PDB file of C-alpha atoms in Angstrom:
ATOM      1  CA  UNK A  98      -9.462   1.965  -7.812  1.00  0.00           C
ATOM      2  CA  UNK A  99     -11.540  -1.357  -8.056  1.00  0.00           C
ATOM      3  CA  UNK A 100     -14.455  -1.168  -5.751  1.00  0.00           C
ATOM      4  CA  UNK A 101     -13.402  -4.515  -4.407  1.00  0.00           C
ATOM      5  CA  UNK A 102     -11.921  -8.275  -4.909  1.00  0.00           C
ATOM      6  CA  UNK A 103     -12.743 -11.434  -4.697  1.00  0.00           C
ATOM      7  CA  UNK A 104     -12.464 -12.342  -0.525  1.00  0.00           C
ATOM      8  CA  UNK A 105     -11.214 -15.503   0.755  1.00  0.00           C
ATOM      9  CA  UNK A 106     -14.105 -16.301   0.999  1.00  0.00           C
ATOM     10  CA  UNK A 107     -14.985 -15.709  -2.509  1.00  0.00           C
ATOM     11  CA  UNK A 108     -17.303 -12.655  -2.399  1.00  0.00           C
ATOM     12  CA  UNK A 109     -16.618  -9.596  -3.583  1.00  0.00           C
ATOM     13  CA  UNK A 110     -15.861  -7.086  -0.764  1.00  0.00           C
ATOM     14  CA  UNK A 111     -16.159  -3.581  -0.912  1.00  0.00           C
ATOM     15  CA  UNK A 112     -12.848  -1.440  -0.415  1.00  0.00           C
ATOM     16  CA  UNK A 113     -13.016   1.045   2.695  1.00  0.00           C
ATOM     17  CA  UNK A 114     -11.818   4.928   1.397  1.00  0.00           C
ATOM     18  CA  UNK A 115      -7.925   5.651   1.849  1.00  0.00           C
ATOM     19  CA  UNK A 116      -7.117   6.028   5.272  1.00  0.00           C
ATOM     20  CA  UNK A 117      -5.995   9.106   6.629  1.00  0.00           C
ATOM     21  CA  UNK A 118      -2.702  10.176   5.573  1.00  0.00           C
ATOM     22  CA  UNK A 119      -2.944   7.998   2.584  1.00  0.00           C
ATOM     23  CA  UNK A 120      -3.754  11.045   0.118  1.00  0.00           C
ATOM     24  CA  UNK A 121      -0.221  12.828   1.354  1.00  0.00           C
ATOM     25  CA  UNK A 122       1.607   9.651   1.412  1.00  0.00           C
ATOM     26  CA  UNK A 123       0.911   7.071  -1.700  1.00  0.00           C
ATOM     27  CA  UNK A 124       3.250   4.408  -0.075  1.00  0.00           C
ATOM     28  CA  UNK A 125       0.948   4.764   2.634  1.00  0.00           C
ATOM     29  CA  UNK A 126      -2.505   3.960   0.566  1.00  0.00           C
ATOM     30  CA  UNK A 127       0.407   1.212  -1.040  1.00  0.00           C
ATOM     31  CA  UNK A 128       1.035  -0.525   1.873  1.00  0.00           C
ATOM     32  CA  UNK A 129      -2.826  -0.753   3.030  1.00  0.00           C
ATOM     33  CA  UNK A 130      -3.714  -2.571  -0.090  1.00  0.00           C
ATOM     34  CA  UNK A 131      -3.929  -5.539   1.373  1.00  0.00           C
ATOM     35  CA  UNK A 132      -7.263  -4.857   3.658  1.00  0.00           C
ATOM     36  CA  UNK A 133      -8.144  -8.041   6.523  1.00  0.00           C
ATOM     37  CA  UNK A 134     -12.124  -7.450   6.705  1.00  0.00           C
ATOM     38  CA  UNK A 135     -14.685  -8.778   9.112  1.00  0.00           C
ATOM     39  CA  UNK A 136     -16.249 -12.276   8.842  1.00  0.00           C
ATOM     40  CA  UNK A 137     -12.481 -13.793   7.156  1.00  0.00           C
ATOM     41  CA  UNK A 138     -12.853 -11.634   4.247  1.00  0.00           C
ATOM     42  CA  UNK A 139      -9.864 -10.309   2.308  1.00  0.00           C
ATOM     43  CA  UNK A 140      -9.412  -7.941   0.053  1.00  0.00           C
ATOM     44  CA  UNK A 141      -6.381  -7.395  -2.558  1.00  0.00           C
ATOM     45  CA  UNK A 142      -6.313  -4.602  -4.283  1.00  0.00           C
ATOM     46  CA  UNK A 143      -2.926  -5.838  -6.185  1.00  0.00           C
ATOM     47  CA  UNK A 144      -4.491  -8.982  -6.681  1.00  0.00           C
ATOM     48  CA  UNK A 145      -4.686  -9.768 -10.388  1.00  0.00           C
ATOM     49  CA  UNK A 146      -2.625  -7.682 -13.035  1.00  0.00           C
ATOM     50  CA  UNK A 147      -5.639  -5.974 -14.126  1.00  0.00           C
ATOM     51  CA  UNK A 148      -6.471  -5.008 -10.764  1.00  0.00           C
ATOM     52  CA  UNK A 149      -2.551  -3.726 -10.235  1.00  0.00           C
ATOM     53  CA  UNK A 150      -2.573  -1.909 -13.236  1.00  0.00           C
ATOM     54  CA  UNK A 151      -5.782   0.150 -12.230  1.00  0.00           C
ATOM     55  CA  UNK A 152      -4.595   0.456  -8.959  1.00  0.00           C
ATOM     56  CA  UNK A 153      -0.905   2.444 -10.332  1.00  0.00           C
ATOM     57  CA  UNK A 154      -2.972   4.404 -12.966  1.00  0.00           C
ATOM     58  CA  UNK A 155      -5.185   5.654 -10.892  1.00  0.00           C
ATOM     59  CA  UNK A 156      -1.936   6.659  -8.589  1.00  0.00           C
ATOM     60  CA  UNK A 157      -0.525   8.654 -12.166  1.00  0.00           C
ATOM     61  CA  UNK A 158       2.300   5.625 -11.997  1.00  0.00           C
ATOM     62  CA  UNK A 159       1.147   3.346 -15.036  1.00  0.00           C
ATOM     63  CA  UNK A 160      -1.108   3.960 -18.183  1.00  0.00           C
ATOM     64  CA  UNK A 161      -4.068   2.436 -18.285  1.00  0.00           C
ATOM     65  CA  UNK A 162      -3.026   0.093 -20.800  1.00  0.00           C
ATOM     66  CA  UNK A 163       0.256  -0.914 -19.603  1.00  0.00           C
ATOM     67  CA  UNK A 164      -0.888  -4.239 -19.581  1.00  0.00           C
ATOM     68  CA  UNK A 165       0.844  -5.836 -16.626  1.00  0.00           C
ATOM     69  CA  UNK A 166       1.969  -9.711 -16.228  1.00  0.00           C
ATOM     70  CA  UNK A 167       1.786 -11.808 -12.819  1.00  0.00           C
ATOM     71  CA  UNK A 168       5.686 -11.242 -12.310  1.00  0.00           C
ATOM     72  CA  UNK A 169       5.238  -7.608 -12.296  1.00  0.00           C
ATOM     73  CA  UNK A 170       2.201  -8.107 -10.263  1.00  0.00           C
ATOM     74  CA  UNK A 171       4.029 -10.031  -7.618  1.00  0.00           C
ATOM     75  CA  UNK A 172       6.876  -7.642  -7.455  1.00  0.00           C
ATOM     76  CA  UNK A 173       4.258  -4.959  -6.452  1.00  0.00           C
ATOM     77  CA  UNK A 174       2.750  -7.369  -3.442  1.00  0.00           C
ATOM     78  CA  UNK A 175       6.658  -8.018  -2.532  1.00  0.00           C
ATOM     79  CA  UNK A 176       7.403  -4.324  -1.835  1.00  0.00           C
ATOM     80  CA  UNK A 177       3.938  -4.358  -0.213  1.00  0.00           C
ATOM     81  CA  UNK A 178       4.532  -6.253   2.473  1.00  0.00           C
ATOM     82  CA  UNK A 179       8.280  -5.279   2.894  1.00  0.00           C
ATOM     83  CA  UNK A 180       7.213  -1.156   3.580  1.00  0.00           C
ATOM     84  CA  UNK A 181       4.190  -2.856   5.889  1.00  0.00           C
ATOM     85  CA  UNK A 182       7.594  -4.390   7.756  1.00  0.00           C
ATOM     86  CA  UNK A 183       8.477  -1.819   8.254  1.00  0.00           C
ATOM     87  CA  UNK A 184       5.846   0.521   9.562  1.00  0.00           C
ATOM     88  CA  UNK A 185       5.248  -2.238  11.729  1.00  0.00           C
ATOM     89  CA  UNK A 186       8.703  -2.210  13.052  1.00  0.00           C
ATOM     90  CA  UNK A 187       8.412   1.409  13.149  1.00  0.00           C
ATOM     91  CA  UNK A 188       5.336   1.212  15.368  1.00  0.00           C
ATOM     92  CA  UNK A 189       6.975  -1.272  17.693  1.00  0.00           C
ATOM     93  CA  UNK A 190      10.148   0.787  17.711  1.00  0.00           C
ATOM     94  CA  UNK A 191      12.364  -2.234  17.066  1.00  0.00           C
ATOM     95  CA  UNK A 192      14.831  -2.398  14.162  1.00  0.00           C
ATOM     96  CA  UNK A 193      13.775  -2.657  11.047  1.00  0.00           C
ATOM     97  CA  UNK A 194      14.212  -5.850   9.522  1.00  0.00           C
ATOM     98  CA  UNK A 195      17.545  -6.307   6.638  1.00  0.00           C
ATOM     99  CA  UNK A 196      15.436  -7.599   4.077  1.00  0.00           C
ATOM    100  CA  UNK A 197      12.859  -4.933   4.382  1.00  0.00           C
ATOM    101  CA  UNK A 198      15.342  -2.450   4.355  1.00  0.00           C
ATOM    102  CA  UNK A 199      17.695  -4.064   1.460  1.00  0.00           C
ATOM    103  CA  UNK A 200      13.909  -4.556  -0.471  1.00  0.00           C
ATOM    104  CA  UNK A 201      12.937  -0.816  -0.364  1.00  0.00           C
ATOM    105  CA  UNK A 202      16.710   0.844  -1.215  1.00  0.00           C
ATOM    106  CA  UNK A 203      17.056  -1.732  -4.106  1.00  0.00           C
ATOM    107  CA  UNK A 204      13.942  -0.569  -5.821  1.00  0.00           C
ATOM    108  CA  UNK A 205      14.783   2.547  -4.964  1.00  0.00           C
ATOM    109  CA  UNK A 206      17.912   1.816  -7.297  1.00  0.00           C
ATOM    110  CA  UNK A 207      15.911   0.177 -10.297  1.00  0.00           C
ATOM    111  CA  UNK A 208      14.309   2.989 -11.772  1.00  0.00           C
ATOM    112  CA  UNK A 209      16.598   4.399 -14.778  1.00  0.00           C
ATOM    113  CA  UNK A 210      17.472   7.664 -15.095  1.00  0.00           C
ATOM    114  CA  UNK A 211      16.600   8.168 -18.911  1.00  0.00           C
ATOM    115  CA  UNK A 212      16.216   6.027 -21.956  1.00  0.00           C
ATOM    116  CA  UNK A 213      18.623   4.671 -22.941  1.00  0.00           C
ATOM    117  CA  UNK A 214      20.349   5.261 -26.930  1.00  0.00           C
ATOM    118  CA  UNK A 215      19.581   2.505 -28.850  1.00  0.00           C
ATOM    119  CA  UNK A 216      20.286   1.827 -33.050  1.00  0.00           C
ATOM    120  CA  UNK A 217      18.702  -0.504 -35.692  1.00  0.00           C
ATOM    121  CA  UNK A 218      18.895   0.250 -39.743  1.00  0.00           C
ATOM    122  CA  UNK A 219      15.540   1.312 -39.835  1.00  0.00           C
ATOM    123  CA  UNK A 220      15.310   4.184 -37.135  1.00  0.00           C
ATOM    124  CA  UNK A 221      18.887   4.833 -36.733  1.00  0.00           C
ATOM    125  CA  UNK A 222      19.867   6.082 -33.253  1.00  0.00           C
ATOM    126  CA  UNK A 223      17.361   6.410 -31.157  1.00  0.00           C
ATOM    127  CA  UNK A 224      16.254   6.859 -27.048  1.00  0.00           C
ATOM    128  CA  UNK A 225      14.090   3.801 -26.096  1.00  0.00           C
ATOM    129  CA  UNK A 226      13.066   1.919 -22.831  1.00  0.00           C
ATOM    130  CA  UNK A 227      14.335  -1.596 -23.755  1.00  0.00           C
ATOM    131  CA  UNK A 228      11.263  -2.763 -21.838  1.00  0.00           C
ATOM    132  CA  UNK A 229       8.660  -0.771 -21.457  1.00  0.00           C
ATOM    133  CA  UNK A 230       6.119  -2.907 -19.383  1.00  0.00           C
ATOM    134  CA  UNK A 231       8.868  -3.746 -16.955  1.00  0.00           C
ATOM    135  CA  UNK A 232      10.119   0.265 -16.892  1.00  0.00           C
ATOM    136  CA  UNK A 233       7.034   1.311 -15.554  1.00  0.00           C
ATOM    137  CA  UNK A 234       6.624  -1.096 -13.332  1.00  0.00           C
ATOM    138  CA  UNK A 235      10.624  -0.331 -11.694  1.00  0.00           C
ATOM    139  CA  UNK A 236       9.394   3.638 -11.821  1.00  0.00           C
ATOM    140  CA  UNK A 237       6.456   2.627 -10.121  1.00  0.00           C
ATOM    141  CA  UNK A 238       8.258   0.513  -7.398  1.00  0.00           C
ATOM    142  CA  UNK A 239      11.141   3.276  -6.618  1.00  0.00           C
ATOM    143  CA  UNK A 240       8.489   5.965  -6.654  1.00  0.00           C
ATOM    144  CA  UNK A 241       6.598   4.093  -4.012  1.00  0.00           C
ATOM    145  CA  UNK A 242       9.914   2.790  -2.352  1.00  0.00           C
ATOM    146  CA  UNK A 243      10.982   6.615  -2.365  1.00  0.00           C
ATOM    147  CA  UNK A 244       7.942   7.957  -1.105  1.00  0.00           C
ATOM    148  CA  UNK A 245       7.859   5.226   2.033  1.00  0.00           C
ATOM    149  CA  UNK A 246      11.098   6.047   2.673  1.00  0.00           C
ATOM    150  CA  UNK A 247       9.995   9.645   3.195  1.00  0.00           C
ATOM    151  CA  UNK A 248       7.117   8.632   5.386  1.00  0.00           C
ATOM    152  CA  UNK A 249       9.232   6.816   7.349  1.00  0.00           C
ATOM    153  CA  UNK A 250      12.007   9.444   7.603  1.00  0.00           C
ATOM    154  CA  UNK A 251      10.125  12.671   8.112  1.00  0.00           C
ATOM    155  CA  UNK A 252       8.137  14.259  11.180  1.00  0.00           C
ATOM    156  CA  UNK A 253       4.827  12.697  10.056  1.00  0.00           C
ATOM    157  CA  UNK A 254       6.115   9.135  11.353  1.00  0.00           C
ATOM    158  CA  UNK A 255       5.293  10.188  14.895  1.00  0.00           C
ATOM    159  CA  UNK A 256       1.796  10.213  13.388  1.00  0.00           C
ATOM    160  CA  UNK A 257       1.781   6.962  12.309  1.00  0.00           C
ATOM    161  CA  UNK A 258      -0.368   4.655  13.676  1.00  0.00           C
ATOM    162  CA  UNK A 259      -2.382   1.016  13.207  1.00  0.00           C
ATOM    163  CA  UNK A 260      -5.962   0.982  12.773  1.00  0.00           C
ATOM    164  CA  UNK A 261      -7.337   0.262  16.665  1.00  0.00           C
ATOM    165  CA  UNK A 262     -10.221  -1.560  14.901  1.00  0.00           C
ATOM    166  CA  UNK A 263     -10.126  -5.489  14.369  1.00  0.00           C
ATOM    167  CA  UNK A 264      -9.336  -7.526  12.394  1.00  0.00           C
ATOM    168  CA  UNK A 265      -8.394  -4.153  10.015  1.00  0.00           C
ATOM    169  CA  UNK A 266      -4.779  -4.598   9.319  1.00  0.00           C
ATOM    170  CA  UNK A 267      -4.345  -0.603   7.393  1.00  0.00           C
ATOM    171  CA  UNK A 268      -1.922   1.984   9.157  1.00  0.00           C
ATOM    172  CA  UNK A 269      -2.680   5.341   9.246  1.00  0.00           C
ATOM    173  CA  UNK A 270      -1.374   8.741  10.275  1.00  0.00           C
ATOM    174  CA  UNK A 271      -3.433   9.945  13.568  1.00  0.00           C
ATOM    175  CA  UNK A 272      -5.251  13.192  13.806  1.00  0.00           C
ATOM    176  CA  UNK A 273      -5.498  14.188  17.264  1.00  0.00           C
ATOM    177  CA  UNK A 274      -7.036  10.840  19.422  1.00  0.00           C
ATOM    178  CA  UNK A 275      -8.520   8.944  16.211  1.00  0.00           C
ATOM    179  CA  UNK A 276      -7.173   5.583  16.544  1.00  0.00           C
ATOM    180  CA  UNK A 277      -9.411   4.428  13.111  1.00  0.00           C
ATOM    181  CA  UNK A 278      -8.659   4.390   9.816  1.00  0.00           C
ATOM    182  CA  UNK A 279     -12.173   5.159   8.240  1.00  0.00           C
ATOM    183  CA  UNK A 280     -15.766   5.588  10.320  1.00  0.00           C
ATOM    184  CA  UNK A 281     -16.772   2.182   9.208  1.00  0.00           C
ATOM    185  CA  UNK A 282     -13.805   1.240  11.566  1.00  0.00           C
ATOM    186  CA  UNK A 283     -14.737   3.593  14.297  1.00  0.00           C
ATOM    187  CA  UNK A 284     -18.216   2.365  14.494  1.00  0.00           C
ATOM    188  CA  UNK A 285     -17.306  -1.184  14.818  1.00  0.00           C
ATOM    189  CA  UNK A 286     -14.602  -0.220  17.560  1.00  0.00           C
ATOM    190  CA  UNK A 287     -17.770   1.962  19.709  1.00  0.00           C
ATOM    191  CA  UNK A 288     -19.940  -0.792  18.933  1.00  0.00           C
ATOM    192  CA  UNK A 289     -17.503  -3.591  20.170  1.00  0.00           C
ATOM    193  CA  UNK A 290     -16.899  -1.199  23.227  1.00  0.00           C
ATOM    194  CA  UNK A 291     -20.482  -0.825  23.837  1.00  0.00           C
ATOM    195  CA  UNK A 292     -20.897  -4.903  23.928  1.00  0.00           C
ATOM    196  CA  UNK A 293     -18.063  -5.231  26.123  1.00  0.00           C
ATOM    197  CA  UNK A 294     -19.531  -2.450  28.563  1.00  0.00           C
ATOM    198  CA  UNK A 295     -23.001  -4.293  28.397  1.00  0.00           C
ATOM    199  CA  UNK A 296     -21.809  -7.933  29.001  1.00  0.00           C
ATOM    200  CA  UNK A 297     -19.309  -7.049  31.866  1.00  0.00           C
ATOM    201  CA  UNK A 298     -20.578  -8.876  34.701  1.00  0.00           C
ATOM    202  CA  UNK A 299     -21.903  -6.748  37.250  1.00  0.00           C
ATOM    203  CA  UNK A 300     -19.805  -6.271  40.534  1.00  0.00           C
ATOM    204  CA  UNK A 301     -21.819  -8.983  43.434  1.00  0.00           C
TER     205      UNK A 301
END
């Protein structure tokens, strides 16, 4: 995993450790790839193709030299921000929106099942992907699709929970009270608490 992206800001921001539950879930470490920092920053961890394709190896869902285009990249945001839809919906315990849900089952759908049987004069018949960039890229979106669609389904989505930490944007799944997706988190929230407590005007 890169150590961080260029912010909006243009500096290169470090990337927080996978939140809790992120280990157990991958669509869970997916869906916080997109990290809101302090001070405007943003980081992407799908950003650029070469940053997407690290990203999915180091996940066992591409090879490192896979070499990944923009339109493969973007697919990857796409479903991104359709499962974060929908573990926000979750949290909110509203319906899930269509296109969320019509995003997740159709890449669960895109994946083939084998290779398919192919024939030219020179190798004869013969089991090929007919594009292999783009195949691993489809395995990789209806493994992820599959795997939110677990997380979403199963008893750990009780768990599931948004970082109580602004501006941090990442979901996690709560153990006991933690509200925080990594300490860094946490001590900004006690910190922030501790200002509050401090500048409360005192009763006359």
């Amino acid at each position: 995993m890169p150590a961080g992206t260029e912010s909006a800001a243009g500096v290169a921001a470090p990337a927080p450790p996978p939140a809790p539950g992120a280990e157990q879930y991958p669509a869970l470490d997916f869906a916080n790839s997109a990290i809101a920092l302090p001070g405007g920053q943003f980081t992407d961890l799908l950003g650029t193709p070469e940053a997407a394709n690290q990203w999915l190896t180091a996940r066992d869902l591409a090879p490192a030299d896979a070499g990944l285009q923009e339109m493969c990249t973007a697919q990857l945001r796409t479903l991104r921000e359709q499962i974060r839809s929908l573990l926000a919906a979750r949290l909110d315990d509203c319906p899930p929106p269509p296109t969320a849900l019509a995003a997740v089952n159709e890449a669960l759908t895109r994946a083939p099942a084998a290779s398919l049987l192919h024939w030219d004069p020179a190798r004869g018949l013969h089991r090929a992907a007919s594009h292999p960039t783009t195949q691993i890229v489809e395995h990789a979106l209806a493994t992820l699709a599959a795997d939110a669609a677990t997380l979403l389904t199963a008893p750990d989505a009780t768990r599931l929970t948004a970082c109580g930490s602004p501006p941090c944007n990442r979901y996690l799944l709560r153990h006991g009270r933690r509200h925080w997706c990594s300490t860094r988190c946490g001590d900004r929230a006690r910190a922030a608490r501790a200002y509050a407590r401090r500048t409360q005007p005192k009763p006359a």
